[in-house]
CSV table of C-alpha atoms in Angstrom, one decimal:
chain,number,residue,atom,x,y,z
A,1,UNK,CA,143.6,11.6,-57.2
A,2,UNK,CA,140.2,10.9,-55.9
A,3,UNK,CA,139.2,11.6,-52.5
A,4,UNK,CA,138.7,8.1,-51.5
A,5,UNK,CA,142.2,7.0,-52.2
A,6,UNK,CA,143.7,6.6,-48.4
A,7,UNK,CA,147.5,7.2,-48.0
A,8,UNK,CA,149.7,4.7,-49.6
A,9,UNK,CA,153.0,4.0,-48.2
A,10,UNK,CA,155.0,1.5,-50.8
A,11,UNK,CA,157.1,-1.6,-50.3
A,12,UNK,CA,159.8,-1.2,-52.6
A,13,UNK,CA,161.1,0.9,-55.6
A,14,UNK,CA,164.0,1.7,-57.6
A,15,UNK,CA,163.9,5.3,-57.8
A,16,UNK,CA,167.1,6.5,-56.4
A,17,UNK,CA,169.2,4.0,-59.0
A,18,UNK,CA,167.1,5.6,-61.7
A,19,UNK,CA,167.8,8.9,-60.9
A,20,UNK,CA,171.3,8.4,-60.7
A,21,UNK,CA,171.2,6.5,-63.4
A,22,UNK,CA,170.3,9.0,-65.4
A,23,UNK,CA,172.6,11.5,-64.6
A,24,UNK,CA,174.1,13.3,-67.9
A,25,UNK,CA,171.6,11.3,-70.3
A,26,UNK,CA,168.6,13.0,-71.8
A,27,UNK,CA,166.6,11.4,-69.1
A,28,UNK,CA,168.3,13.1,-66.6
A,29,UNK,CA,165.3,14.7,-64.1
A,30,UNK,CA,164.6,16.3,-60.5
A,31,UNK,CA,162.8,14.4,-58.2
A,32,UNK,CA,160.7,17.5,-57.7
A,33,UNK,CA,159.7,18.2,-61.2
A,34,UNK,CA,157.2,16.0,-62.9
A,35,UNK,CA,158.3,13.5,-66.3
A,36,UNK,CA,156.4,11.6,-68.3
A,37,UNK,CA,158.8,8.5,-68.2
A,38,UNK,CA,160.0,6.5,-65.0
A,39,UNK,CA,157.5,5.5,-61.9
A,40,UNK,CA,157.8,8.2,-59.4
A,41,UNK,CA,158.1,11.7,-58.7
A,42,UNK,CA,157.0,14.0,-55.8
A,43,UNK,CA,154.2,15.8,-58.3
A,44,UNK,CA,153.2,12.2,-59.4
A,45,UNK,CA,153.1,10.7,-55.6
A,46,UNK,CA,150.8,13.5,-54.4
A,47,UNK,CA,148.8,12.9,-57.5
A,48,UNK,CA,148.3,9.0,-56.2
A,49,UNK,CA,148.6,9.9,-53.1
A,50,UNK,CA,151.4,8.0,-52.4
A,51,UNK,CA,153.2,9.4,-48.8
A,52,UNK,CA,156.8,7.2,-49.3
A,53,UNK,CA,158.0,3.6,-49.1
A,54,UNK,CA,160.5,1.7,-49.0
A,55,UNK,CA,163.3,3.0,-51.2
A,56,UNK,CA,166.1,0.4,-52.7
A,57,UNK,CA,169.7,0.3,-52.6
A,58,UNK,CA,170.1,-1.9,-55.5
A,59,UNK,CA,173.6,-2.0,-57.3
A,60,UNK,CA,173.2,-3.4,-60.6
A,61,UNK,CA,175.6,-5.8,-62.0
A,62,UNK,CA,176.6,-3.9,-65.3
A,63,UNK,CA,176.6,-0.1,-65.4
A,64,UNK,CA,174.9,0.3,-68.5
A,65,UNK,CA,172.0,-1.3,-67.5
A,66,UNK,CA,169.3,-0.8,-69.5
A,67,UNK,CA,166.2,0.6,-68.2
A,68,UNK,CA,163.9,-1.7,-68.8
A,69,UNK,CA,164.6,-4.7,-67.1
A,70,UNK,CA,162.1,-6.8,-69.0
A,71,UNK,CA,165.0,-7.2,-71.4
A,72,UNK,CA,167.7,-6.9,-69.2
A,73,UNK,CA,166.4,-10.8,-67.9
A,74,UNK,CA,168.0,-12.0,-70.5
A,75,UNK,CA,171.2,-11.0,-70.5
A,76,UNK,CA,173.7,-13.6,-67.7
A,77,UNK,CA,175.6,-10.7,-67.6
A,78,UNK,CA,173.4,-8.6,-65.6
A,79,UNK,CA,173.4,-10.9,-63.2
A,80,UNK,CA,177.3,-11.6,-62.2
A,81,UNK,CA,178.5,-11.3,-58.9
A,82,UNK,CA,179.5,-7.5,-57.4
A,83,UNK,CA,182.9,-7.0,-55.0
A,84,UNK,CA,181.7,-5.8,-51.9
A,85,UNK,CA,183.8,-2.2,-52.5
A,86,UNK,CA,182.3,-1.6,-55.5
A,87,UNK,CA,178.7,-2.5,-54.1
A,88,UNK,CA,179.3,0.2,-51.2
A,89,UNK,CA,180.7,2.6,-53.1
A,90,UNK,CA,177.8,2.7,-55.5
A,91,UNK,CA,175.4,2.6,-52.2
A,92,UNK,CA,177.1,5.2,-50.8
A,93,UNK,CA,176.0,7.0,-54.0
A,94,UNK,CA,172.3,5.9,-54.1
A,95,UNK,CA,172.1,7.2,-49.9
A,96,UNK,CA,173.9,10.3,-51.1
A,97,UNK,CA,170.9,10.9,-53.5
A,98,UNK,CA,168.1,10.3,-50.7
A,99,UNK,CA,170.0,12.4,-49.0
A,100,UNK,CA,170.1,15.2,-51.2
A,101,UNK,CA,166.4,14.7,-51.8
A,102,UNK,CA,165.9,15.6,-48.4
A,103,UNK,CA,167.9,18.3,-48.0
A,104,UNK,CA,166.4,20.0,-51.1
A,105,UNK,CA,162.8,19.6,-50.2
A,106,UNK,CA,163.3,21.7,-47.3
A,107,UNK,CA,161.1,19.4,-44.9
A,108,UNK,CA,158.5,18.0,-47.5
A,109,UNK,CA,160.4,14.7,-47.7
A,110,UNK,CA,161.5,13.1,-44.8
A,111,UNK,CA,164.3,10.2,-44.4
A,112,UNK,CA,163.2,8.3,-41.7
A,113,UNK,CA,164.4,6.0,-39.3
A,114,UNK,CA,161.4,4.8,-37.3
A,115,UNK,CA,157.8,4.0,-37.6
A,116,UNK,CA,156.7,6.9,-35.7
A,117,UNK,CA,159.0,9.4,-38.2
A,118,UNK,CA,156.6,7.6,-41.0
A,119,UNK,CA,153.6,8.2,-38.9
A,120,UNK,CA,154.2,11.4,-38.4
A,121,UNK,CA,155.4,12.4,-41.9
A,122,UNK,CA,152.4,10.9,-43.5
A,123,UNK,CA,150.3,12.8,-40.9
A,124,UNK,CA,151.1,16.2,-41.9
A,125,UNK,CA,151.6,15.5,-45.4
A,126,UNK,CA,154.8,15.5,-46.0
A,127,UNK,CA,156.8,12.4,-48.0
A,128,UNK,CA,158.4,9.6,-46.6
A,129,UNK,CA,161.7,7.8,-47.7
A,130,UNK,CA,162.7,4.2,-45.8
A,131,UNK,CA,166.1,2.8,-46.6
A,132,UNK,CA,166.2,-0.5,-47.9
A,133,UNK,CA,169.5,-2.4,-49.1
A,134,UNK,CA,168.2,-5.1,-51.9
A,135,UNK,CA,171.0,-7.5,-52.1
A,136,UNK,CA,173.8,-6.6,-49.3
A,137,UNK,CA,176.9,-7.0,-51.5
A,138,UNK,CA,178.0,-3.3,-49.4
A,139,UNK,CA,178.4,-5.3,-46.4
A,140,UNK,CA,181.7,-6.5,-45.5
A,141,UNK,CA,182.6,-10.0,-43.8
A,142,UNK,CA,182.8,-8.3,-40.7
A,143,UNK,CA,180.0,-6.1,-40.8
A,144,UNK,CA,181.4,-3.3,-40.0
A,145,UNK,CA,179.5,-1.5,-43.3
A,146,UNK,CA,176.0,-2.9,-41.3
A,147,UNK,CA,177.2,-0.6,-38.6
A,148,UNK,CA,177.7,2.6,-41.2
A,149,UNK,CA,175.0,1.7,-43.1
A,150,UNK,CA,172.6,1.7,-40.1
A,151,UNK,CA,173.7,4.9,-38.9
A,152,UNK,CA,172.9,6.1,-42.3
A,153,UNK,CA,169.1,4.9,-41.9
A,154,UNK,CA,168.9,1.6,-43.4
A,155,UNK,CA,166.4,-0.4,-42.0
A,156,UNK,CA,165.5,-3.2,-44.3
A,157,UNK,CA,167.4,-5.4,-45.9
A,158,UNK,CA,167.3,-8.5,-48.6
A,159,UNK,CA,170.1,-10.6,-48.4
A,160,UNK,CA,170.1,-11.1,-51.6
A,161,UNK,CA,169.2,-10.3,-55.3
A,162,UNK,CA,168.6,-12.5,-57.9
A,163,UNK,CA,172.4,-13.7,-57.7
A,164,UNK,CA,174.9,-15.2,-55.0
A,165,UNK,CA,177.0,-13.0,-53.0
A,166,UNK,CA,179.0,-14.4,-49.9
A,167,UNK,CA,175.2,-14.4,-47.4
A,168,UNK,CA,173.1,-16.8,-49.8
A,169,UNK,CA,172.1,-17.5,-53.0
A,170,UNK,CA,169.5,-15.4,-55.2
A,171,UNK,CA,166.5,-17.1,-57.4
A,172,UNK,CA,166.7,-16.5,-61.1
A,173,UNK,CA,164.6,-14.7,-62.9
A,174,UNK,CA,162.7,-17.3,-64.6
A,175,UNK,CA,158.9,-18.2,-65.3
A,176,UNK,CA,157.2,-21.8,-65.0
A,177,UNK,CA,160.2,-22.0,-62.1
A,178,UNK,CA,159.8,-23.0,-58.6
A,179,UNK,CA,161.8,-20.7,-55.7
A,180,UNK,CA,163.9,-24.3,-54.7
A,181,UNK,CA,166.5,-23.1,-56.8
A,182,UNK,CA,169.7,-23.0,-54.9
A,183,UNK,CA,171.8,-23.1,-51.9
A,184,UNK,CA,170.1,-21.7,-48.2
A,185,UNK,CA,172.3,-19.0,-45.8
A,186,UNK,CA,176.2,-19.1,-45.3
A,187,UNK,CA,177.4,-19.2,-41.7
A,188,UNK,CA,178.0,-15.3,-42.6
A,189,UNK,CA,174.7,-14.8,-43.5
A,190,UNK,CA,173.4,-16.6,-40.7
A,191,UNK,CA,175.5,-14.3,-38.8
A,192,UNK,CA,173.3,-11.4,-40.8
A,193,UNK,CA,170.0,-12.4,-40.0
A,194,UNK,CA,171.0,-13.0,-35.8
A,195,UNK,CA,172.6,-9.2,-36.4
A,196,UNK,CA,169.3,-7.5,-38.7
A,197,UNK,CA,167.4,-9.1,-35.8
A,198,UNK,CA,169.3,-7.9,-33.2
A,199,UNK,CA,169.4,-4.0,-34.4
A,200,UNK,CA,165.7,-3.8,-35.9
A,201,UNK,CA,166.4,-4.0,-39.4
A,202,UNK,CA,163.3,-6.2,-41.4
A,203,UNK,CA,164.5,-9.1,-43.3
A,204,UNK,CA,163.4,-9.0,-46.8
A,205,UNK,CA,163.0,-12.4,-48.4
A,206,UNK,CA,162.1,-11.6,-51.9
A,207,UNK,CA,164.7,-12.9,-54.1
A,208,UNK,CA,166.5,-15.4,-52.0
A,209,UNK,CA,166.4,-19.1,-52.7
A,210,UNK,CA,163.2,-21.3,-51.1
A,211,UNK,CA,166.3,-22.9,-49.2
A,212,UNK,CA,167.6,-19.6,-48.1
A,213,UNK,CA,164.1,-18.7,-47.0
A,214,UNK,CA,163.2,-21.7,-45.0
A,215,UNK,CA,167.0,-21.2,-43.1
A,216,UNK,CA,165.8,-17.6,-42.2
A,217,UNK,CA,162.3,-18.9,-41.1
A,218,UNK,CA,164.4,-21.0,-39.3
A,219,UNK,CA,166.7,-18.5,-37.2
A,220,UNK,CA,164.7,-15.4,-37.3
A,221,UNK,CA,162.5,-13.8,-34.4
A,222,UNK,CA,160.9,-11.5,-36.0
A,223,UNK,CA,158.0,-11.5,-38.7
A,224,UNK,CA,158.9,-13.1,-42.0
A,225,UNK,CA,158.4,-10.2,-44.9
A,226,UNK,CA,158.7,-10.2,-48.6
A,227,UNK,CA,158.5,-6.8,-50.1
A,228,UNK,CA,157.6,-6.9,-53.4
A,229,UNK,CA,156.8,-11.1,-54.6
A,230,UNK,CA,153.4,-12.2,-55.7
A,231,UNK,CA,151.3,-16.0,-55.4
A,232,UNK,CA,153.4,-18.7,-57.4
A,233,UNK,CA,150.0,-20.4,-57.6
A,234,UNK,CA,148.8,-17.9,-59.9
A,235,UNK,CA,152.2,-17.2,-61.7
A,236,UNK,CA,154.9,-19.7,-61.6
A,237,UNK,CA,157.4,-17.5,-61.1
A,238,UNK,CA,160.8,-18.1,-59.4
A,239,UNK,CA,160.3,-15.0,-57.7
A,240,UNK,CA,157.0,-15.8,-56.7
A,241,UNK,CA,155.6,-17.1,-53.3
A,242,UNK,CA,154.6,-20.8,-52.8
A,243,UNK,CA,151.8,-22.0,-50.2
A,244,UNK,CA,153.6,-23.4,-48.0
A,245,UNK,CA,156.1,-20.6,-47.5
A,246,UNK,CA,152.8,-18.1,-47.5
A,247,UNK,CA,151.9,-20.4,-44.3
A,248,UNK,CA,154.9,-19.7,-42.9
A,249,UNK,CA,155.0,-15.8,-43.3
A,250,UNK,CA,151.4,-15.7,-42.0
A,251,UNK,CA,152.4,-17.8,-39.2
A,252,UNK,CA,154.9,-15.1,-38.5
A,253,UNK,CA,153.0,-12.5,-38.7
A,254,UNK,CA,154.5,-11.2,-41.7
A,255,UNK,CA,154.0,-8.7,-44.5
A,256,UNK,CA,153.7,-10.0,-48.4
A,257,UNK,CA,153.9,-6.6,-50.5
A,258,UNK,CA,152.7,-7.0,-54.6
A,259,UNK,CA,154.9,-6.6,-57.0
A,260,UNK,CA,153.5,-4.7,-59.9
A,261,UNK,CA,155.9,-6.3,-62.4
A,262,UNK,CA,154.0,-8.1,-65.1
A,263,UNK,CA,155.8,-11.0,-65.3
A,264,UNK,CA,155.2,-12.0,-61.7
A,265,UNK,CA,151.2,-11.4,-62.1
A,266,UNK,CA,150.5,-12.9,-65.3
A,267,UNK,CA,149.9,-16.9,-65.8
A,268,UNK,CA,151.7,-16.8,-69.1
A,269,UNK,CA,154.5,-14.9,-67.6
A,270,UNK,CA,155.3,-12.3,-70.3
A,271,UNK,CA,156.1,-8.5,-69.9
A,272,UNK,CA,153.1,-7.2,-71.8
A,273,UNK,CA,152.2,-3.8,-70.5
A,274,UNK,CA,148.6,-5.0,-71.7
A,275,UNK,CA,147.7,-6.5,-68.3
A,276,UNK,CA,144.3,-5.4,-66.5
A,277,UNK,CA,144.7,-4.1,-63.0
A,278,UNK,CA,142.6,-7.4,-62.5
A,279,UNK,CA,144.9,-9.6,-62.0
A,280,UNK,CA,146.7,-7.4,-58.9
A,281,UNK,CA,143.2,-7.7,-57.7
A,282,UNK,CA,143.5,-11.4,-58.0
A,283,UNK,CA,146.6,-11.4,-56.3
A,284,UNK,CA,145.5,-9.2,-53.5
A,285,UNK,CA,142.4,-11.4,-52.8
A,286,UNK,CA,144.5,-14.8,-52.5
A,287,UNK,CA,146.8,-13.4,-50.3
A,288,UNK,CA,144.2,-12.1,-47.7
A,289,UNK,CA,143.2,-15.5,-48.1
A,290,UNK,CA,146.5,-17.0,-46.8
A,291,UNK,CA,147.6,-14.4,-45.0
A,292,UNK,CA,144.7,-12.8,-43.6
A,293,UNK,CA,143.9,-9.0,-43.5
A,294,UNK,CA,147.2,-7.6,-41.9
A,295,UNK,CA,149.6,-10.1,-43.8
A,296,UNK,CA,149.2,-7.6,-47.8
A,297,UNK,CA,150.3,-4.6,-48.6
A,298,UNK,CA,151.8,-3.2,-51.3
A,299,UNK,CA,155.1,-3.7,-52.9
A,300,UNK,CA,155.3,-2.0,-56.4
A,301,UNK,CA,158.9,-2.4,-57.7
A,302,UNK,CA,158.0,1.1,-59.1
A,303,UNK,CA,161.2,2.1,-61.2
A,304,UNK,CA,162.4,-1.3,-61.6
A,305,UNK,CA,160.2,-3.0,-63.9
A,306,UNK,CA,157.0,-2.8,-66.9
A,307,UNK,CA,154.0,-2.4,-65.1
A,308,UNK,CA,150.5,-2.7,-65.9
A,309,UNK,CA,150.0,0.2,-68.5
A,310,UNK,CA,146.6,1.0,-67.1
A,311,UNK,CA,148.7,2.1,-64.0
A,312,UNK,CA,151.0,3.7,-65.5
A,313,UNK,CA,153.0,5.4,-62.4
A,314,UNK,CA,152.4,6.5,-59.3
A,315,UNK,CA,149.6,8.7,-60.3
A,316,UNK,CA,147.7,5.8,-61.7
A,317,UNK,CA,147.3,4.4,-58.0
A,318,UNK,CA,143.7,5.5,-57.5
A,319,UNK,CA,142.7,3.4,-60.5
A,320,UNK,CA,144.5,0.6,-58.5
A,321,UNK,CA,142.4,1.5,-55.3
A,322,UNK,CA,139.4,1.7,-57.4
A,323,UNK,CA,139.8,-2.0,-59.1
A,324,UNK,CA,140.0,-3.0,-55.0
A,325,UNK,CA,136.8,-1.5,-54.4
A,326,UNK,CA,135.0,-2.4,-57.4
A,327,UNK,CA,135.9,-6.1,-56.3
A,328,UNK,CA,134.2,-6.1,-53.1
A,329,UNK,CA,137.4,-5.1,-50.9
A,330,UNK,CA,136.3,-3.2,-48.0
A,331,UNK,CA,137.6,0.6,-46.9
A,332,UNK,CA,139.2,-0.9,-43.9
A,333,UNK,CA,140.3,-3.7,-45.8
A,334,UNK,CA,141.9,-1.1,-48.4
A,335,UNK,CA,143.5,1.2,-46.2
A,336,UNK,CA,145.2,-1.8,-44.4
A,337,UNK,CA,146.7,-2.5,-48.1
A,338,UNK,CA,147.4,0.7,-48.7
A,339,UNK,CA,149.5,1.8,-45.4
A,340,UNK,CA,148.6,0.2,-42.4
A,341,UNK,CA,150.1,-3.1,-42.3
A,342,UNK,CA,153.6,-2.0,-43.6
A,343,UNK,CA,153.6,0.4,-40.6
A,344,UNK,CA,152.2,-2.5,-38.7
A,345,UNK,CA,154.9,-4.9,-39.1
A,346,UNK,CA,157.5,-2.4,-38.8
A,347,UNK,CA,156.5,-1.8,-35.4
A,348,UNK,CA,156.9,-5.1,-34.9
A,349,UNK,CA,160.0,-6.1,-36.2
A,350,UNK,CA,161.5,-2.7,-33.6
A,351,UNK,CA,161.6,-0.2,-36.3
């Protein structure tokens, strides 16, 4: 870590379903020892200086999920619908392993449940951890799992992954793809977003349908945010971000984090780990463009996907920072990225 890097505070990652993925496998590890495999670790988020994020509750549609889910894409399999028990049993799990984190670090990691707990974590140097459910399978018809789950500390939440449970429909995972891929909100998830708003829980639109989005647009007072997507101008990706809805997320006031996945930064789509920090850069620069300087941050998907090898992890962060700099991006500018305007709209949306 250099000097210069500020504090980064992160959007979204996948490291509690990795480490309880790996339980009894070779690649079972502590969150407090450093690996050379996976995204993130305590020892390799103080050496990036990353002070938390958001951290997902992601239930996977197959068990044996492989790893790597630049493969997993293509298997329809991994993508099949989840009974809501099943989905909050296995959440229960994934909480039960933030919690565990916490208690174990014996106050160096902090799960919080407001934007001041983050501000004051990050202030005396201590780690982070935000709930966020991607996908709410765990929630019942009657929300009465909302209620549990929100005592527990969640305090984002996508209504959907990148399938259809009974609150909307998910895109696919598919290149050269526009997000206008399916069905908008149920009357039930309609019901979700008046209740997320309601409680001060952020509305992630990331994987759900351009329909879906436009019907929270729609119904939602609080800031439009997408956690981890990138600019379907520059990569056609289903997952990606059109103009228009940009316009409408800057219109909101919202937050647009980067994915670090290559598949959503790269024109030709592929997972080639042989992708320069250049084209986050080019990412970053046409959404401060759209959205302005408080609308970016970052949204890594850190334990869920094939990242740029120059980054490697969470250590590699500084050589993010510096590809910012080197491109004309401003300190102020930078630190905004980097923490700020996650904490920003947070405040905003009563969190």
């Amino acid at each position: 870590m250099t000097a210069s890097t500020p504090k980064i505070f992160d959007g979204h990652n996948d490291t509690l379903l990795k480490l309880v993925m790996h339980r009894g496998t070779k690649k079972e590890r502590s969150f407090f020892e450093r690996v050379d495999y996976d995204h993130i670790d305590l020892p390799r988020a103080k050496e990036g200086n990353l002070c938390g994020g958001f951290f997902a509750l992601w239930v996977p549609s197959q068990r044996d999920l492989k790893a790597d889910m630049g493969t997993a894409h293509d298997d329809p399999s991994n993508f099949s619908c989840v009974p809501q028990e099943t989905a909050l049993a296995y959440t229960s799990q994934l909480i039960s392993q933030a919690v565990q984190i916490e208690r174990a670090a014996k106050g160096e990691v902090i799960l919080c449940r407001s934007t001041r707990e983050i501000r004051e974590t990050a202030a005396q140097d201590k780690f982070a951890i935000l709930l966020h459910m991607e996908g709410a399978e765990a929630i019942d018809p009657d929300f009465a799992a909302l209620d549990m789950l929100y005592e527990a500390g969640l305090r984002s939440i996508g209504p959907v992954w990148s399938r259809q449970n009974i609150f909307a429909d998910g895109v696919p995972m598919r290149f050269n793809s526009s997000p206008d891929t399916g069905s908008g909100l149920t009357e039930k998830g309609r019901e979700l977003v008046r209740r997320c708003n309601d409680m001060g829980v952020m509305l992630d639109m990331s994987h759900i349908t351009e329909k879906g989005f436009w019907d929270v647009a729609a119904l939602s007072t609080k800031p439009l945010v997408a956690t981890h997507s990138n600019v379907h101008a520059i990569c056609p990706h289903a997952r990606n971000l059109t103009d228009k809805q940009l316009a409408a997320i800057a219109e909101s006031k919202g937050v647009v984090g980067i994915n670090f996945a290559v598949s959503f930064l790269r024109e030709d789509g592929s997972w080639s780990a042989d992708t320069p920090l250049d084209i986050i850069v080019r990412h970053a620069a046409y959404l401060v463009e759209k959205l302005g300087e408080d609308g970016v941050a970052l949204g890594s998907d850190f334990d869920g996907c094939r990242v740029p090898k120059d980054l490697k992890d969470a250590s590699g962060l500084p050589r993010l920072i510096d590809a910012l700099r080197a491109a004309g991006f401003g300190e102020e500018l930078i630190e905004k990225i980097a923490h700020k305007n996650w904490w920003s709209v947070l405040e905003r949306t009563g969190i």
